[in-house]
Amino acid sequence: MLFESAPAKINLGLHIIRRRADGYHDLSTVFHPIGWADRITVSPAGNISMTCTDATLSCGKDNLVIRAARLLQKVAGIDQGALFHLEKKIPRGAGLGGGSSDAAAALRMLSNHWKSDDATIALKSLALKIGSDVPFFLHGQTAYAEGRGERLTPMADYAFPFSLAVVVPPVHISTAWAFQQVIVSGMNPPNLIEVVRSNDLDRWRCELVNDFEKPVFSQWPIIQEVKSSLLRSGAGFASLTGSGAGVYGIFESKEDAVVAAEEAAAKGYATWHQAAIDT
């Protein structure tokens, strides 16, 4: 039996640049992994199947883990199966990438379990067929992303010096809906690598913008209130992640991050907090 943690991510800035002829959108963002994580295990089996601690989550062919496993099985010419068990911790429909992270973990584990050749199978190309942000989760280090999110520039030496609180109100947002509503700027975004590396929260407030905030906040004021609440609780910066509904706050005080998360949890919201690495 093999097991892995499948971490969530937040978006540090998210600009929608243009709609492409193929129906996808070009974007500019920085993906940053966080400690909120699902746990996924795999063991030998005659066919590919899955169980999950979340009874509302489909474990059928539409699940990204199953799709990833079947795609790798087909491309690698494998006649073995696999039984997955997913301990679901990351909220769904929150812009945290939980499903994509689970799929990437499945690809990594099965490549090891089935002794596949990563270079021959080209896991990154398989990952992109599953979802635009799955390639990021294959390696899970902070990275600048362009295109659909698959063109990655690693920021391996980037140090994130802040404490973090993530709050997810009970709202599920369709990514397809969000892309239909967002206004495409067609303008070149700021240099997000430079902005993020500065770790200057004054600069972040000016230049790290999530283009999904305007339509999402307009449709669901409760999500805008989450952001406002995090700022009132002492966050130096707060933002929607992905297309939501998750919102994160960046804190220079780990105590303030804990209090902000606890206050949101008392309202029945899903929450996560983590201290800065050096605290």
PDB file of N, CA, C and O in Angstrom, residues 115-141:
ATOM      1  N   LYS A 115       5.503   0.724 -11.722  1.00  0.00           N
ATOM      2  CA  LYS A 115       6.871   0.780 -12.247  1.00  0.00           C
ATOM      3  C   LYS A 115       6.892   1.330 -13.677  1.00  0.00           C
ATOM      4  O   LYS A 115       7.631   0.859 -14.546  1.00  0.00           O
ATOM      5  N   SER A 116       6.060   2.344 -13.928  1.00  0.00           N
ATOM      6  CA  SER A 116       6.028   2.973 -15.243  1.00  0.00           C
ATOM      7  C   SER A 116       7.259   3.849 -15.424  1.00  0.00           C
ATOM      8  O   SER A 116       7.873   4.311 -14.462  1.00  0.00           O
ATOM      9  N   ASP A 117       7.595   4.132 -16.646  1.00  0.00           N
ATOM     10  CA  ASP A 117       8.712   5.008 -16.977  1.00  0.00           C
ATOM     11  C   ASP A 117       8.177   6.423 -17.149  1.00  0.00           C
ATOM     12  O   ASP A 117       7.497   6.726 -18.124  1.00  0.00           O
ATOM     13  N   ASP A 118       8.501   7.313 -16.195  1.00  0.00           N
ATOM     14  CA  ASP A 118       7.972   8.681 -16.241  1.00  0.00           C
ATOM     15  C   ASP A 118       8.309   9.374 -17.555  1.00  0.00           C
ATOM     16  O   ASP A 118       7.493  10.094 -18.120  1.00  0.00           O
ATOM     17  N   ALA A 119       9.553   9.168 -18.039  1.00  0.00           N
ATOM     18  CA  ALA A 119       9.972   9.868 -19.247  1.00  0.00           C
ATOM     19  C   ALA A 119       9.165   9.395 -20.450  1.00  0.00           C
ATOM     20  O   ALA A 119       8.777  10.184 -21.313  1.00  0.00           O
ATOM     21  N   THR A 120       8.889   8.108 -20.511  1.00  0.00           N
ATOM     22  CA  THR A 120       8.139   7.559 -21.637  1.00  0.00           C
ATOM     23  C   THR A 120       6.669   7.925 -21.544  1.00  0.00           C
ATOM     24  O   THR A 120       6.022   8.305 -22.520  1.00  0.00           O
ATOM     25  N   ILE A 121       6.128   7.837 -20.353  1.00  0.00           N
ATOM     26  CA  ILE A 121       4.702   8.089 -20.174  1.00  0.00           C
ATOM     27  C   ILE A 121       4.378   9.582 -20.224  1.00  0.00           C
ATOM     28  O   ILE A 121       3.276   9.975 -20.570  1.00  0.00           O
ATOM     29  N   ALA A 122       5.373  10.427 -19.912  1.00  0.00           N
ATOM     30  CA  ALA A 122       5.183  11.879 -19.939  1.00  0.00           C
ATOM     31  C   ALA A 122       4.008  12.286 -19.050  1.00  0.00           C
ATOM     32  O   ALA A 122       2.953  12.686 -19.521  1.00  0.00           O
ATOM     33  N   LEU A 123       4.213  12.157 -17.736  1.00  0.00           N
ATOM     34  CA  LEU A 123       3.125  12.424 -16.798  1.00  0.00           C
ATOM     35  C   LEU A 123       2.551  13.829 -16.943  1.00  0.00           C
ATOM     36  O   LEU A 123       1.352  14.035 -16.766  1.00  0.00           O
ATOM     37  N   LYS A 124       3.396  14.790 -17.274  1.00  0.00           N
ATOM     38  CA  LYS A 124       2.887  16.163 -17.389  1.00  0.00           C
ATOM     39  C   LYS A 124       1.848  16.273 -18.491  1.00  0.00           C
ATOM     40  O   LYS A 124       0.818  16.940 -18.333  1.00  0.00           O
ATOM     41  N   SER A 125       2.092  15.617 -19.626  1.00  0.00           N
ATOM     42  CA  SER A 125       1.119  15.695 -20.719  1.00  0.00           C
ATOM     43  C   SER A 125      -0.162  14.970 -20.351  1.00  0.00           C
ATOM     44  O   SER A 125      -1.263  15.397 -20.722  1.00  0.00           O
ATOM     45  N   LEU A 126      -0.042  13.871 -19.606  1.00  0.00           N
ATOM     46  CA  LEU A 126      -1.241  13.189 -19.130  1.00  0.00           C
ATOM     47  C   LEU A 126      -2.001  14.062 -18.148  1.00  0.00           C
ATOM     48  O   LEU A 126      -3.228  14.138 -18.182  1.00  0.00           O
ATOM     49  N   ALA A 127      -1.260  14.730 -17.276  1.00  0.00           N
ATOM     50  CA  ALA A 127      -1.884  15.584 -16.267  1.00  0.00           C
ATOM     51  C   ALA A 127      -2.720  16.676 -16.913  1.00  0.00           C
ATOM     52  O   ALA A 127      -3.834  16.979 -16.468  1.00  0.00           O
ATOM     53  N   LEU A 128      -2.219  17.272 -17.982  1.00  0.00           N
ATOM     54  CA  LEU A 128      -2.935  18.355 -18.639  1.00  0.00           C
ATOM     55  C   LEU A 128      -4.242  17.869 -19.256  1.00  0.00           C
ATOM     56  O   LEU A 128      -5.213  18.624 -19.350  1.00  0.00           O
ATOM     57  N   LYS A 129      -4.296  16.608 -19.661  1.00  0.00           N
ATOM     58  CA  LYS A 129      -5.540  16.066 -20.220  1.00  0.00           C
ATOM     59  C   LYS A 129      -6.618  15.925 -19.147  1.00  0.00           C
ATOM     60  O   LYS A 129      -7.799  15.857 -19.459  1.00  0.00           O
ATOM     61  N   ILE A 130      -6.200  15.886 -17.894  1.00  0.00           N
ATOM     62  CA  ILE A 130      -7.141  15.736 -16.783  1.00  0.00           C
ATOM     63  C   ILE A 130      -7.646  17.094 -16.308  1.00  0.00           C
ATOM     64  O   ILE A 130      -8.835  17.262 -16.003  1.00  0.00           O
ATOM     65  N   GLY A 131      -6.757  18.074 -16.237  1.00  0.00           N
ATOM     66  CA  GLY A 131      -7.153  19.396 -15.771  1.00  0.00           C
ATOM     67  C   GLY A 131      -6.012  20.379 -15.899  1.00  0.00           C
ATOM     68  O   GLY A 131      -4.840  20.004 -15.827  1.00  0.00           O
ATOM     69  N   SER A 132      -6.339  21.670 -16.061  1.00  0.00           N
ATOM     70  CA  SER A 132      -5.326  22.679 -16.360  1.00  0.00           C
ATOM     71  C   SER A 132      -4.312  22.875 -15.242  1.00  0.00           C
ATOM     72  O   SER A 132      -3.168  23.252 -15.513  1.00  0.00           O
ATOM     73  N   ASP A 133      -4.715  22.668 -13.982  1.00  0.00           N
ATOM     74  CA  ASP A 133      -3.764  22.878 -12.893  1.00  0.00           C
ATOM     75  C   ASP A 133      -3.169  21.576 -12.356  1.00  0.00           C
ATOM     76  O   ASP A 133      -2.377  21.605 -11.414  1.00  0.00           O
ATOM     77  N   VAL A 134      -3.509  20.435 -12.965  1.00  0.00           N
ATOM     78  CA  VAL A 134      -2.932  19.164 -12.509  1.00  0.00           C
ATOM     79  C   VAL A 134      -1.411  19.130 -12.710  1.00  0.00           C
ATOM     80  O   VAL A 134      -0.685  18.616 -11.849  1.00  0.00           O
ATOM     81  N   PRO A 135      -0.857  19.669 -13.831  1.00  0.00           N
ATOM     82  CA  PRO A 135       0.604  19.671 -13.956  1.00  0.00           C
ATOM     83  C   PRO A 135       1.316  20.349 -12.795  1.00  0.00           C
ATOM     84  O   PRO A 135       2.378  19.890 -12.361  1.00  0.00           O
ATOM     85  N   PHE A 136       0.749  21.440 -12.284  1.00  0.00           N
ATOM     86  CA  PHE A 136       1.367  22.099 -11.127  1.00  0.00           C
ATOM     87  C   PHE A 136       1.474  21.151  -9.941  1.00  0.00           C
ATOM     88  O   PHE A 136       2.500  21.083  -9.258  1.00  0.00           O
ATOM     89  N   PHE A 137       0.414  20.396  -9.678  1.00  0.00           N
ATOM     90  CA  PHE A 137       0.388  19.542  -8.503  1.00  0.00           C
ATOM     91  C   PHE A 137       1.309  18.326  -8.620  1.00  0.00           C
ATOM     92  O   PHE A 137       1.587  17.675  -7.611  1.00  0.00           O
ATOM     93  N   LEU A 138       1.784  18.020  -9.813  1.00  0.00           N
ATOM     94  CA  LEU A 138       2.745  16.914  -9.940  1.00  0.00           C
ATOM     95  C   LEU A 138       3.993  17.183  -9.123  1.00  0.00           C
ATOM     96  O   LEU A 138       4.609  16.270  -8.584  1.00  0.00           O
ATOM     97  N   HIS A 139       4.381  18.462  -9.033  1.00  0.00           N
ATOM     98  CA  HIS A 139       5.606  18.817  -8.310  1.00  0.00           C
ATOM     99  C   HIS A 139       5.317  19.637  -7.054  1.00  0.00           C
ATOM    100  O   HIS A 139       6.070  19.562  -6.088  1.00  0.00           O
ATOM    101  N   GLY A 140       4.252  20.423  -7.087  1.00  0.00           N
ATOM    102  CA  GLY A 140       3.763  21.061  -5.879  1.00  0.00           C
ATOM    103  C   GLY A 140       4.656  22.104  -5.262  1.00  0.00           C
ATOM    104  O   GLY A 140       4.597  22.342  -4.059  1.00  0.00           O
ATOM    105  N   GLN A 141       5.480  22.772  -6.062  1.00  0.00           N
ATOM    106  CA  GLN A 141       6.262  23.881  -5.534  1.00  0.00           C
ATOM    107  C   GLN A 141       5.723  25.175  -6.113  1.00  0.00           C
ATOM    108  O   GLN A 141       5.130  25.181  -7.201  1.00  0.00           O
TER     109      GLN A 141
END
